[in-house]
Amino acid sequence: DSGVTQTPKHLITATGQRVTLRCSPRSGDLSVYWYQQSLDQGLQFLIQYYNGEERAKGNILERFSAQQFPDLHSELNLSSLELGDSALYFCASSVGPSGGAYEQYFGPGTRLTVT
Amino acid sequence: EDKVVQSPLSLVVHEGDTVTLNCSYEVTNFRSLLWYKQEKKAPTFLFMLTSSGIEKKSGRLSSILDKKELFSILNITATQTGDSAVYLCAGGSQGNLIFGKGTKLSVKP
């Protein structure tokens, strides 16, 4: 158990809908990262927040957005969902602000299925 | 464009064998090389390497980084069925991690 928690574990929804994924980082970690894992693309970095501020952005679609709250938990919002958004969404956390300089610990993931 | 390439893509061995997994990287503003183990769930952190030529060890697993050749290897000795998993390598830049597609290791009894 990495100490990173994510809810829900599974989510099934229809195309065009909007969902919110939630993540709580390990105690003491200030950075939260969101990743998408699909069979053909592997693990893709979406976005990072550090202490409430957006720190780095990957190939995140405009239909996706995220935020980190004062208690450091983070939410990833996915809207106008398409079939291709079906994937595993992981949250990771680290103590420091630089994604490549600190160990990142992954949560159990949320499996999103869009029908 | 940043990229991380792992080889082989899959590997089947028998218990007791020693395996070497390869990872090459081209990452702008490179900071670190990380290895993770993924068994149908979340990637589990194994190693983080930042200095060239210094081996990191944890039990039967070890890893080393060559920053001149932009290469890292992960060795697993005396493999066990519990080592069966996908092993992910990631290059750490200033902003984030760039992951390879992984090596799927299957250890047969």
mmCIF file of N, CA and C in Angstrom, chain A residues 35 37 40-41 43 45 48 56 90 98-107, chain B residues 31-32 34 36 38 41-43 45 48 88 92-97 99 101:
data_model
loop_
_atom_site.group_PDB
_atom_site.id
_atom_site.type_symbol
_atom_site.label_atom_id
_atom_site.label_comp_id
_atom_site.label_asym_id
_atom_site.label_seq_id
_atom_site.Cartn_x
_atom_site.Cartn_y
_atom_site.Cartn_z
ATOM 1 N N TYR A 35 -2.100 10.503 -14.208
ATOM 2 C CA TYR A 35 -1.654 9.744 -15.380
ATOM 3 C C TYR A 35 -2.838 8.974 -15.961
ATOM 4 N N GLN A 37 -3.554 5.530 -18.299
ATOM 5 C CA GLN A 37 -2.936 4.329 -18.852
ATOM 6 C C GLN A 37 -3.940 3.581 -19.725
ATOM 7 N N ASP A 40 -2.868 0.873 -25.614
ATOM 8 C CA ASP A 40 -2.006 1.228 -26.746
ATOM 9 C C ASP A 40 -1.032 2.359 -26.431
ATOM 10 N N GLN A 41 -1.352 3.206 -25.455
ATOM 11 C CA GLN A 41 -0.507 4.377 -25.187
ATOM 12 C C GLN A 41 0.401 4.217 -23.991
ATOM 13 N N LEU A 43 1.506 4.462 -20.028
ATOM 14 C CA LEU A 43 1.272 5.466 -18.984
ATOM 15 C C LEU A 43 1.628 6.851 -19.513
ATOM 16 N N PHE A 45 1.530 11.005 -18.800
ATOM 17 C CA PHE A 45 1.386 12.064 -17.812
ATOM 18 C C PHE A 45 0.353 13.077 -18.272
ATOM 19 N N GLN A 48 0.269 17.987 -13.211
ATOM 20 C CA GLN A 48 0.816 17.961 -11.859
ATOM 21 C C GLN A 48 0.400 19.213 -11.102
ATOM 22 N N ALA A 56 2.982 21.411 -13.760
ATOM 23 C CA ALA A 56 3.412 20.918 -15.069
ATOM 24 C C ALA A 56 2.214 20.312 -15.780
ATOM 25 N N PHE A 90 -4.481 6.970 -13.017
ATOM 26 C CA PHE A 90 -3.702 6.880 -11.786
ATOM 27 C C PHE A 90 -3.377 8.266 -11.253
ATOM 28 N N SER A 98 9.383 18.959 -8.135
ATOM 29 C CA SER A 98 9.885 18.617 -9.461
ATOM 30 C C SER A 98 9.630 17.155 -9.760
ATOM 31 N N GLY A 99 8.830 16.899 -10.777
ATOM 32 C CA GLY A 99 8.387 15.538 -11.057
ATOM 33 C C GLY A 99 9.496 14.545 -11.287
ATOM 34 N N GLY A 100 10.601 14.995 -11.825
ATOM 35 C CA GLY A 100 11.669 14.067 -12.133
ATOM 36 C C GLY A 100 12.697 13.922 -11.046
ATOM 37 N N ALA A 101 12.603 14.703 -10.008
ATOM 38 C CA ALA A 101 13.639 14.703 -8.970
ATOM 39 C C ALA A 101 13.217 13.975 -7.705
ATOM 40 N N TYR A 102 11.964 13.554 -7.630
ATOM 41 C CA TYR A 102 11.470 12.898 -6.429
ATOM 42 C C TYR A 102 10.749 11.617 -6.797
ATOM 43 N N GLU A 103 10.820 10.646 -5.910
ATOM 44 C CA GLU A 103 10.109 9.389 -6.118
ATOM 45 C C GLU A 103 8.612 9.665 -6.126
ATOM 46 N N GLN A 104 7.936 9.063 -7.102
ATOM 47 C CA GLN A 104 6.490 9.197 -7.157
ATOM 48 C C GLN A 104 5.856 7.869 -6.749
ATOM 49 N N TYR A 105 4.847 7.957 -5.893
ATOM 50 C CA TYR A 105 4.143 6.779 -5.407
ATOM 51 C C TYR A 105 2.718 6.808 -5.951
ATOM 52 N N PHE A 106 2.307 5.684 -6.511
ATOM 53 C CA PHE A 106 1.041 5.610 -7.235
ATOM 54 C C PHE A 106 -0.100 5.076 -6.379
ATOM 55 N N GLY A 107 -1.285 5.629 -6.618
ATOM 56 C CA GLY A 107 -2.495 5.106 -6.018
ATOM 57 C C GLY A 107 -2.992 3.896 -6.797
ATOM 58 N N ARG B 31 16.652 14.300 -15.119
ATOM 59 C CA ARG B 31 16.965 14.390 -13.696
ATOM 60 C C ARG B 31 17.194 13.015 -13.075
ATOM 61 N N SER B 32 16.428 11.996 -13.555
ATOM 62 C CA SER B 32 16.487 10.702 -12.882
ATOM 63 C C SER B 32 15.906 9.622 -13.779
ATOM 64 N N LEU B 34 13.706 6.029 -13.215
ATOM 65 C CA LEU B 34 12.968 5.284 -12.201
ATOM 66 C C LEU B 34 12.478 3.954 -12.773
ATOM 67 N N TYR B 36 9.646 0.806 -11.994
ATOM 68 C CA TYR B 36 8.444 0.412 -11.281
ATOM 69 C C TYR B 36 8.062 -1.012 -11.688
ATOM 70 N N GLN B 38 4.620 -3.383 -12.082
ATOM 71 C CA GLN B 38 3.171 -3.292 -12.141
ATOM 72 C C GLN B 38 2.564 -4.686 -12.333
ATOM 73 N N LYS B 41 -2.218 -3.740 -11.274
ATOM 74 C CA LYS B 41 -2.750 -2.672 -10.441
ATOM 75 C C LYS B 41 -1.765 -1.514 -10.505
ATOM 76 N N ALA B 42 -1.602 -0.808 -9.402
ATOM 77 C CA ALA B 42 -0.766 0.380 -9.431
ATOM 78 C C ALA B 42 0.711 0.034 -9.580
ATOM 79 N N PRO B 43 1.456 0.839 -10.326
ATOM 80 C CA PRO B 43 2.908 0.668 -10.363
ATOM 81 C C PRO B 43 3.497 0.832 -8.967
ATOM 82 N N PHE B 45 6.899 1.393 -6.769
ATOM 83 C CA PHE B 45 8.237 1.965 -6.916
ATOM 84 C C PHE B 45 9.321 0.945 -6.559
ATOM 85 N N MET B 48 15.136 4.567 -7.885
ATOM 86 C CA MET B 48 15.351 5.856 -8.534
ATOM 87 C C MET B 48 16.846 6.053 -8.658
ATOM 88 N N LEU B 88 8.227 -1.274 -15.550
ATOM 89 C CA LEU B 88 8.195 0.013 -16.246
ATOM 90 C C LEU B 88 9.427 0.829 -15.896
ATOM 91 N N GLY B 92 12.881 10.821 -15.750
ATOM 92 C CA GLY B 92 12.372 11.991 -15.053
ATOM 93 C C GLY B 92 13.003 13.264 -15.575
ATOM 94 N N SER B 93 12.164 14.170 -16.055
ATOM 95 C CA SER B 93 12.652 15.464 -16.481
ATOM 96 C C SER B 93 12.321 16.467 -15.383
ATOM 97 N N GLN B 94 12.446 17.736 -15.695
ATOM 98 C CA GLN B 94 12.139 18.728 -14.676
ATOM 99 C C GLN B 94 10.662 18.701 -14.319
ATOM 100 N N GLY B 95 9.834 18.339 -15.293
ATOM 101 C CA GLY B 95 8.398 18.448 -15.071
ATOM 102 C C GLY B 95 7.701 17.167 -14.685
ATOM 103 N N ASN B 96 8.087 16.069 -15.270
ATOM 104 C CA ASN B 96 7.281 14.873 -15.062
ATOM 105 C C ASN B 96 8.078 13.623 -15.443
ATOM 106 N N LEU B 97 7.395 12.485 -15.398
ATOM 107 C CA LEU B 97 7.997 11.214 -15.787
ATOM 108 C C LEU B 97 7.516 10.816 -17.175
ATOM 109 N N PHE B 99 7.255 7.545 -19.407
ATOM 110 C CA PHE B 99 7.312 6.108 -19.228
ATOM 111 C C PHE B 99 7.555 5.376 -20.541
ATOM 112 N N LYS B 101 7.025 1.592 -22.569
ATOM 113 C CA LYS B 101 5.849 0.726 -22.708
ATOM 114 C C LYS B 101 5.921 -0.491 -21.770
#
